[in-house]
Short mmCIF file of C-alpha atoms in Angstrom, two decimals:
data_model
loop_
_atom_site.label_atom_id
_atom_site.label_comp_id
_atom_site.label_asym_id
_atom_site.label_seq_id
_atom_site.Cartn_x
_atom_site.Cartn_y
_atom_site.Cartn_z
CA MET A 758 106.89 32.43 -29.91
CA LYS A 759 109.02 35.41 -28.80
CA ASN A 760 110.02 35.59 -25.14
CA LYS A 761 108.62 38.46 -23.15
CA ILE A 762 110.74 41.60 -23.09
CA ASN A 763 110.75 42.72 -19.48
CA PHE A 764 110.65 46.37 -18.50
CA ASN A 765 113.62 45.84 -16.18
CA GLU A 766 116.03 43.06 -15.24
CA PRO A 767 118.66 43.62 -12.53
CA PHE A 768 122.25 44.07 -13.67
CA ILE A 769 124.62 41.27 -12.60
CA THR A 770 128.41 41.40 -12.96
CA GLY A 771 129.19 37.79 -12.03
CA ASP A 772 131.47 38.79 -9.15
CA GLU A 773 128.78 39.27 -6.50
CA LEU A 774 128.91 35.76 -5.04
CA GLU A 775 132.67 35.91 -4.49
CA ASN A 776 132.25 39.13 -2.53
CA ILE A 777 129.42 37.62 -0.47
CA LYS A 778 131.67 34.64 0.35
CA ARG A 779 134.24 37.12 1.65
CA VAL A 780 131.62 38.54 4.02
CA PHE A 781 131.18 35.06 5.49
CA LYS A 782 134.95 34.76 5.79
CA GLU A 783 135.17 38.13 7.57
CA ASN A 784 132.23 37.02 9.78
CA LYS A 785 130.92 40.58 10.08
CA PHE A 786 127.48 41.07 8.63
CA TYR A 787 125.61 44.00 10.16
CA GLY A 788 127.26 46.84 8.22
CA ASP A 789 129.87 49.60 8.28
CA GLY A 790 132.63 47.08 7.64
CA VAL A 791 135.24 46.45 4.97
CA PHE A 792 132.79 46.50 2.06
CA THR A 793 131.01 49.63 3.25
CA LYS A 794 134.41 51.36 3.34
CA ASN A 795 135.22 49.99 -0.13
CA CYS A 796 131.95 51.44 -1.46
CA HIS A 797 132.68 54.81 0.15
CA GLU A 798 136.06 54.90 -1.58
CA LYS A 799 134.72 53.84 -4.97
CA ILE A 800 131.75 56.24 -4.91
CA THR A 801 134.14 59.02 -3.88
CA GLU A 802 136.32 58.22 -6.89
CA ILE A 803 133.37 58.03 -9.31
CA LEU A 804 131.78 61.28 -8.11
CA GLY A 805 135.07 63.09 -7.57
CA LYS A 806 133.83 64.16 -4.14
CA LYS A 807 134.41 63.09 -0.55
CA ASN A 808 131.85 63.12 2.30
CA ILE A 809 129.93 60.02 1.16
CA LEU A 810 127.66 57.87 3.31
CA LEU A 811 126.40 54.51 2.07
CA THR A 812 122.73 54.04 2.96
CA ASP A 813 120.21 51.22 2.83
CA SER A 814 118.15 53.16 0.24
CA CYS A 815 117.79 56.52 -1.47
CA SER A 816 114.74 57.02 0.78
CA SER A 817 117.04 56.80 3.81
CA ALA A 818 119.46 59.25 2.23
CA LEU A 819 116.58 61.72 1.88
CA ASP A 820 115.50 61.00 5.47
CA ILE A 821 118.97 61.86 6.72
CA VAL A 822 118.91 65.15 4.81
CA ALA A 823 115.51 66.08 6.24
CA LEU A 824 116.64 65.30 9.79
CA CYS A 825 119.85 67.24 9.24
CA ILE A 826 118.20 70.48 8.12
CA LYS A 827 114.79 70.37 9.84
CA ASP A 828 115.82 72.75 12.63
CA GLU A 829 117.37 75.12 10.11
CA ILE A 830 114.19 75.10 8.02
CA GLY A 831 111.93 75.43 11.07
CA SER A 832 108.53 76.69 9.94
CA GLY A 833 109.85 77.33 6.43
CA GLU A 834 109.10 75.53 3.19
CA VAL A 835 110.76 73.17 0.74
CA ILE A 836 109.92 73.38 -2.97
CA MET A 837 109.99 70.17 -5.01
CA PRO A 838 108.39 68.81 -8.19
CA SER A 839 105.14 66.94 -7.80
CA TYR A 840 106.39 64.62 -10.53
CA THR A 841 108.59 62.40 -8.36
CA PHE A 842 108.56 59.26 -6.24
CA PRO A 843 106.81 59.57 -2.82
CA SER A 844 110.13 59.16 -0.98
CA THR A 845 111.16 62.67 -2.03
CA ALA A 846 108.20 64.13 -0.16
CA ASN A 847 107.97 61.55 2.64
CA ALA A 848 111.33 62.50 4.10
CA PHE A 849 110.29 66.10 4.68
CA ALA A 850 106.61 65.57 5.46
CA LYS A 851 107.33 63.22 8.33
CA VAL A 852 109.54 65.75 10.11
CA GLY A 853 106.87 68.43 9.73
CA ILE A 854 108.39 70.51 6.92
CA LYS A 855 105.87 72.22 4.66
CA ILE A 856 106.05 71.03 1.04
CA VAL A 857 105.33 73.31 -1.92
CA PHE A 858 104.91 71.44 -5.20
CA ALA A 859 106.14 73.00 -8.45
CA GLU A 860 105.46 72.37 -12.12
CA ILE A 861 107.72 70.42 -14.46
CA GLN A 862 109.09 71.46 -17.82
CA ASN A 863 107.67 69.28 -20.57
CA THR A 864 111.02 68.92 -22.35
CA ASN A 865 112.52 66.47 -19.85
CA MET A 866 109.99 66.14 -16.98
CA THR A 867 112.21 67.89 -14.42
CA ILE A 868 111.26 70.84 -12.22
CA SER A 869 110.31 74.07 -13.97
CA ILE A 870 112.79 76.79 -13.02
CA GLU A 871 110.25 79.39 -14.11
CA ASP A 872 107.62 78.03 -11.71
CA VAL A 873 110.17 77.70 -8.91
CA GLN A 874 111.01 81.39 -9.24
CA LYS A 875 107.32 82.24 -8.92
CA LYS A 876 107.01 80.18 -5.74
CA ILE A 877 110.11 81.34 -3.90
CA ASN A 878 109.24 83.58 -0.96
CA ARG A 879 110.74 84.55 2.37
CA ASN A 880 109.72 81.16 3.83
CA THR A 881 111.57 79.13 1.19
CA ARG A 882 114.44 77.30 2.87
CA ALA A 883 115.23 74.45 0.47
CA ILE A 884 114.59 73.37 -3.13
CA ILE A 885 114.84 69.83 -4.48
CA MET A 886 115.92 69.05 -8.03
CA VAL A 887 114.79 65.58 -9.10
CA HIS A 888 116.76 64.29 -12.08
CA TYR A 889 114.57 62.14 -14.31
CA GLY A 890 115.47 59.19 -16.49
CA SER A 891 118.53 59.81 -18.65
CA PHE A 892 118.23 63.57 -18.19
CA LEU A 893 119.37 66.14 -15.66
CA GLY A 894 117.28 69.15 -14.78
CA ASP A 895 118.58 72.70 -15.17
CA ILE A 896 120.74 72.28 -12.09
CA LEU A 897 123.16 75.10 -12.95
CA LYS A 898 120.37 77.66 -13.10
CA LEU A 899 118.79 76.32 -9.92
CA LYS A 900 122.15 76.40 -8.15
CA GLU A 901 122.51 80.06 -9.11
CA ILE A 902 119.03 80.85 -7.76
CA CYS A 903 119.67 79.01 -4.49
CA SER A 904 123.03 80.69 -4.00
CA LYS A 905 121.54 84.13 -4.60
CA ASN A 906 118.68 83.55 -2.16
CA LYS A 907 120.66 81.53 0.43
CA ILE A 908 118.46 78.47 -0.11
CA ILE A 909 119.60 74.89 0.53
CA LEU A 910 119.84 72.90 -2.72
CA ILE A 911 119.12 69.16 -2.60
CA GLU A 912 119.51 66.80 -5.56
CA ASP A 913 117.36 63.70 -5.71
CA ALA A 914 119.70 61.90 -8.08
CA ALA A 915 118.15 58.47 -7.54
CA GLN A 916 118.25 57.77 -11.28
CA ALA A 917 121.37 59.77 -12.12
CA PHE A 918 124.40 57.99 -10.61
CA GLY A 919 127.21 58.17 -13.16
CA SER A 920 125.76 61.10 -15.14
CA LYS A 921 127.85 64.23 -15.60
CA LEU A 922 127.13 67.79 -16.70
CA ASN A 923 130.11 69.75 -18.05
CA GLY A 924 132.32 67.12 -16.47
CA TYR A 925 130.80 67.37 -12.97
CA SER A 926 128.82 64.51 -11.45
CA ALA A 927 125.08 64.67 -10.94
CA GLY A 928 124.29 64.84 -7.25
CA THR A 929 127.32 67.02 -6.43
CA PHE A 930 126.04 70.44 -7.53
CA GLY A 931 123.88 71.00 -4.45
CA ASP A 932 124.40 70.89 -0.71
CA PHE A 933 123.20 67.28 -0.70
CA GLY A 934 122.97 64.55 -3.35
CA CYS A 935 120.86 61.41 -2.85
CA PHE A 936 121.42 58.28 -4.95
CA SER A 937 119.61 54.96 -5.37
CA PHE A 938 121.09 51.50 -5.82
CA HIS A 939 117.72 49.77 -6.03
CA GLU A 940 117.62 46.81 -8.41
CA THR A 941 115.73 48.93 -10.96
CA LYS A 942 118.75 51.27 -11.26
CA ASN A 943 121.85 50.88 -13.45
CA LEU A 944 123.91 49.58 -10.52
CA HIS A 945 122.37 48.05 -7.44
CA ALA A 946 122.62 46.01 -4.27
CA GLY A 947 119.03 44.81 -4.41
CA LEU A 948 118.25 47.78 -2.22
CA SER A 949 120.78 50.44 -1.22
CA GLY A 950 121.64 54.09 -1.69
CA ALA A 951 124.20 56.78 -0.98
CA LEU A 952 124.37 60.36 0.23
CA TYR A 953 126.82 63.10 -0.72
CA ILE A 954 127.14 66.03 1.68
CA LYS A 955 128.99 69.14 0.52
CA ARG A 956 129.62 70.99 3.79
CA ASN A 957 131.79 69.45 6.49
CA ASN A 958 129.51 70.65 9.30
CA TYR A 959 126.53 69.00 7.61
CA PHE A 960 128.59 65.85 7.06
CA LYS A 961 129.43 65.55 10.74
CA LYS A 962 125.75 65.88 11.66
CA CYS A 963 124.60 63.48 8.91
CA GLN A 964 127.16 60.93 10.03
CA MET A 965 125.69 60.95 13.54
CA ILE A 966 122.15 60.64 12.16
CA TRP A 967 123.39 57.74 9.97
CA GLU A 968 124.87 56.10 13.09
CA ARG A 969 121.60 56.00 15.09
CA GLY A 970 122.03 59.60 16.24
CA THR A 971 125.31 58.91 18.05
CA ASN A 972 128.90 60.08 17.72
CA ARG A 973 130.14 56.48 17.46
CA GLN A 974 132.30 57.33 14.44
CA GLU A 975 134.30 59.72 16.62
CA LEU A 976 134.96 56.85 19.03
CA LEU A 977 136.14 54.60 16.18
CA LYS A 978 138.52 57.36 15.04
CA GLY A 979 139.86 57.80 18.57
CA LEU A 980 138.46 61.32 18.91
CA THR A 981 136.51 60.47 22.07
CA ASP A 982 136.70 57.76 24.73
CA LYS A 983 132.96 57.08 24.69
CA TYR A 984 129.98 57.84 22.51
CA THR A 985 126.47 59.02 23.28
CA TRP A 986 123.14 60.04 21.76
CA ARG A 987 123.55 63.41 20.01
CA GLU A 988 120.88 63.65 17.28
CA ILE A 989 117.56 62.12 16.25
CA GLY A 990 118.81 59.38 13.97
CA GLY A 991 118.31 55.85 12.75
CA SER A 992 120.00 52.73 11.45
CA TYR A 993 120.51 53.97 7.93
CA TYR A 994 123.39 51.97 6.52
CA PRO A 995 123.10 48.64 4.69
CA SER A 996 124.38 45.26 5.83
CA GLU A 997 127.78 44.08 4.66
CA LEU A 998 126.01 41.59 2.40
CA GLN A 999 124.41 44.46 0.51
CA ALA A 1000 127.62 46.48 0.53
CA SER A 1001 129.63 43.54 -0.82
CA PHE A 1002 127.13 43.13 -3.66
CA LEU A 1003 127.33 46.83 -4.52
CA ASP A 1004 131.13 46.81 -4.24
CA SER A 1005 131.31 44.37 -7.16
CA GLN A 1006 128.84 46.44 -9.20
CA LEU A 1007 130.75 49.71 -8.76
CA ASN A 1008 133.69 48.17 -10.62
CA PHE A 1009 131.54 48.04 -13.77
CA VAL A 1010 130.07 51.54 -13.88
CA ARG A 1011 131.78 52.42 -17.18
CA GLU A 1012 130.88 49.15 -18.91
CA ASN A 1013 127.30 49.43 -17.67
CA ILE A 1014 126.88 52.95 -19.04
CA SER A 1015 128.66 52.14 -22.30
CA TYR A 1016 126.25 49.33 -23.15
CA ARG A 1017 123.18 51.31 -22.11
CA ARG A 1018 124.31 54.09 -24.41
CA LYS A 1019 124.00 51.69 -27.36
CA LEU A 1020 120.46 50.76 -26.34
CA PHE A 1021 119.48 54.41 -25.85
CA TYR A 1022 120.65 55.51 -29.27
CA LYS A 1023 119.10 52.49 -30.96
CA TYR A 1024 115.75 53.63 -29.54
CA ASN A 1025 116.52 57.21 -30.57
CA GLU A 1026 117.45 56.22 -34.12
CA SER A 1027 114.57 53.77 -34.58
CA LEU A 1028 111.84 56.15 -33.36
CA ARG A 1029 113.16 59.36 -34.90
CA ASP A 1030 110.85 59.17 -37.93
CA LEU A 1031 107.78 58.97 -35.67
CA LYS A 1032 109.06 61.97 -33.73
CA ARG A 1033 109.73 63.90 -36.94
CA ASP A 1034 106.18 63.18 -38.13
CA GLY A 1035 104.76 64.47 -34.83
CA LYS A 1036 103.25 61.14 -33.79
CA LEU A 1037 105.21 60.98 -30.53
CA PHE A 1038 107.91 62.93 -28.72
CA PHE A 1039 111.10 62.22 -26.83
CA PRO A 1040 113.78 64.72 -25.80
CA ASP A 1041 117.32 64.71 -27.13
CA LEU A 1042 120.28 64.72 -24.79
CA PRO A 1043 122.10 68.07 -24.65
CA ALA A 1044 125.74 68.10 -25.79
CA GLU A 1045 127.02 69.12 -22.35
CA LEU A 1046 125.41 66.08 -20.68
CA SER A 1047 127.25 62.79 -20.29
CA SER A 1048 124.27 60.61 -19.35
CA ASN A 1049 124.15 57.32 -17.49
CA TYR A 1050 121.35 56.31 -19.91
CA HIS A 1051 119.08 55.16 -17.15
CA SER A 1052 115.92 54.93 -19.25
CA PHE A 1053 114.19 55.80 -22.49
CA TYR A 1054 110.68 57.21 -22.55
CA ILE A 1055 108.29 58.66 -25.09
CA LEU A 1056 105.37 61.05 -24.78
CA THR A 1057 102.14 60.13 -26.54
CA LYS A 1058 99.59 62.63 -27.82
CA ASN A 1059 97.22 62.13 -24.88
CA SER A 1060 96.35 59.80 -22.00
CA ARG A 1061 94.04 57.61 -24.10
CA GLN A 1062 96.76 56.98 -26.66
CA ASN A 1063 99.11 56.19 -23.79
CA LEU A 1064 96.77 53.51 -22.47
CA LEU A 1065 96.16 52.00 -25.91
CA LEU A 1066 99.88 51.89 -26.74
CA ARG A 1067 100.80 50.19 -23.47
CA LYS A 1068 98.04 47.64 -24.01
CA PHE A 1069 99.26 47.06 -27.58
CA LEU A 1070 102.80 46.47 -26.33
CA GLU A 1071 101.65 44.12 -23.57
CA GLU A 1072 99.68 42.01 -26.07
CA ARG A 1073 102.95 41.55 -27.94
CA LYS A 1074 104.81 40.52 -24.78
CA ILE A 1075 106.55 43.85 -24.22
CA SER A 1076 106.42 45.36 -20.74
CA SER A 1077 106.26 49.14 -20.57
CA TYR A 1078 105.51 51.46 -17.70
CA ILE A 1079 104.01 54.83 -16.95
CA GLY A 1080 105.94 57.55 -15.18
CA TYR A 1081 105.07 58.88 -11.73
CA ILE A 1082 101.57 59.65 -10.50
CA PRO A 1083 101.96 63.33 -9.48
CA LEU A 1084 102.13 63.65 -5.72
CA HIS A 1085 99.93 66.74 -5.51
CA SER A 1086 97.00 64.76 -6.97
CA SER A 1087 97.48 61.70 -4.74
CA PRO A 1088 95.39 60.96 -1.63
CA MET A 1089 98.31 62.02 0.57
CA GLY A 1090 98.79 65.15 -1.52
CA SER A 1091 95.15 66.04 -0.89
CA LYS A 1092 95.65 65.57 2.87
CA LEU A 1093 98.46 68.11 2.65
CA GLY A 1094 96.06 70.64 1.12
CA ASN A 1095 96.77 70.24 -2.60
CA PHE A 1096 94.31 70.02 -5.48
CA LYS A 1097 94.72 68.22 -8.81
CA LYS A 1098 94.03 71.42 -10.75
CA ASP A 1099 97.00 73.13 -9.07
CA LEU A 1100 99.60 71.91 -11.58
CA PRO A 1101 98.03 71.62 -15.07
CA ILE A 1102 101.31 71.09 -16.94
CA THR A 1103 102.36 68.28 -14.62
CA ASN A 1104 98.91 66.69 -14.95
CA LYS A 1105 98.95 66.92 -18.73
CA TYR A 1106 102.38 65.49 -19.42
CA SER A 1107 102.52 62.88 -16.67
CA GLU A 1108 99.57 61.13 -18.35
CA ARG A 1109 101.51 60.87 -21.61
CA VAL A 1110 104.73 59.18 -20.45
CA VAL A 1111 105.48 55.64 -21.63
CA ARG A 1112 108.75 54.23 -20.32
CA LEU A 1113 110.08 51.54 -22.62
CA PRO A 1114 111.97 48.35 -21.65
CA PHE A 1115 115.54 49.23 -20.77
CA HIS A 1116 118.15 47.05 -19.07
CA ASN A 1117 121.58 45.55 -19.71
CA ASN A 1118 120.20 42.12 -20.60
CA MET A 1119 118.42 43.57 -23.63
CA LYS A 1120 119.91 43.09 -27.08
CA LEU A 1121 119.86 45.68 -29.84
CA LYS A 1122 117.49 43.37 -31.73
CA ASP A 1123 115.08 43.60 -28.75
CA VAL A 1124 115.07 47.37 -29.03
CA LYS A 1125 114.50 47.06 -32.76
CA TYR A 1126 111.53 44.76 -32.13
CA VAL A 1127 109.98 47.10 -29.54
CA CYS A 1128 110.28 50.00 -31.99
CA SER A 1129 108.76 47.95 -34.82
CA VAL A 1130 105.73 47.24 -32.61
CA ILE A 1131 105.41 50.93 -31.75
CA LYS A 1132 105.51 51.77 -35.46
CA GLU A 1133 102.85 49.11 -36.10
CA PHE A 1134 100.66 50.77 -33.47
CA TYR A 1135 100.97 54.21 -35.04
CA ASP A 1136 100.41 52.85 -38.54
CA GLY A 1137 97.06 51.57 -37.32
CA ILE A 1138 95.68 54.83 -35.91
#
């Protein structure tokens, strides 16, 4: 009997335990130590940008951004897609910033630039681009819009670490870029994240928020003889145990992406006939995008077919997953004054997403088997 093909399995390099042993040798565990600094340096090299803060999650990175710009936004609004993880909205809702949800484009499930343009008004202070799966949204167009209208641009690049567009790293096009190193991502520390901050003045403020709202980093650099409470902040960086784990993973970013590329294109090749015949859909990667190949998903004809396909896969010991439940239609979205009918495109396409198993422990033969089961399903309907 075939073993179950899991939707995700965490990536392991084999070097993590040696790094953790070094933490015990250093005898410094709480965070912001040698391994945190190592991660800062390696992420800086990978992204090609400085002003990096290692965080305990992507959610915390978003929290720092919201705290950094809340006074600047004031009674203004932030536009974001409804098709995203709750953390994107949580960060801004809990500091009292009004959220305006926008539609997605059905080609790659990222925010619709057309709908964003309709919703921009004099109260718009920030816009969030959420990169989805192996794809980046139209970040160049959104950057142009934000620059023209003097709007803060934030990238929720939780799934996009290592991706590049025209040679530039995802998460570095906007004023802020938030990354996830959760165990469901390509690289991970169990739970961790990172924040890129473009402007130096924002970086200084974010660093204080990151350091419990104090200017302790200035003390460590010898710029002051004592530190004090300067901002509303929190304890947002990970322990050295997490940082040491991530430090080992960052050494394998190229190898990780290279193998995932093989899995991605095996799915693409194996399901292309079904796409050509109109039985399902999946987007193709644009030539200018160097993806991190985070995931592979398909769109079924409708929500019923989605449910039946996922059940069919599960019966054959294949774990698949839906995408996001749109935030505007959630109970919390309703409390914020939204209605399910508000975003018909988001509603329609979110019900059709099936994310297929995708992780570095998969073999090409596993992908081939998953695709054969999908073909069996469509042959029977």
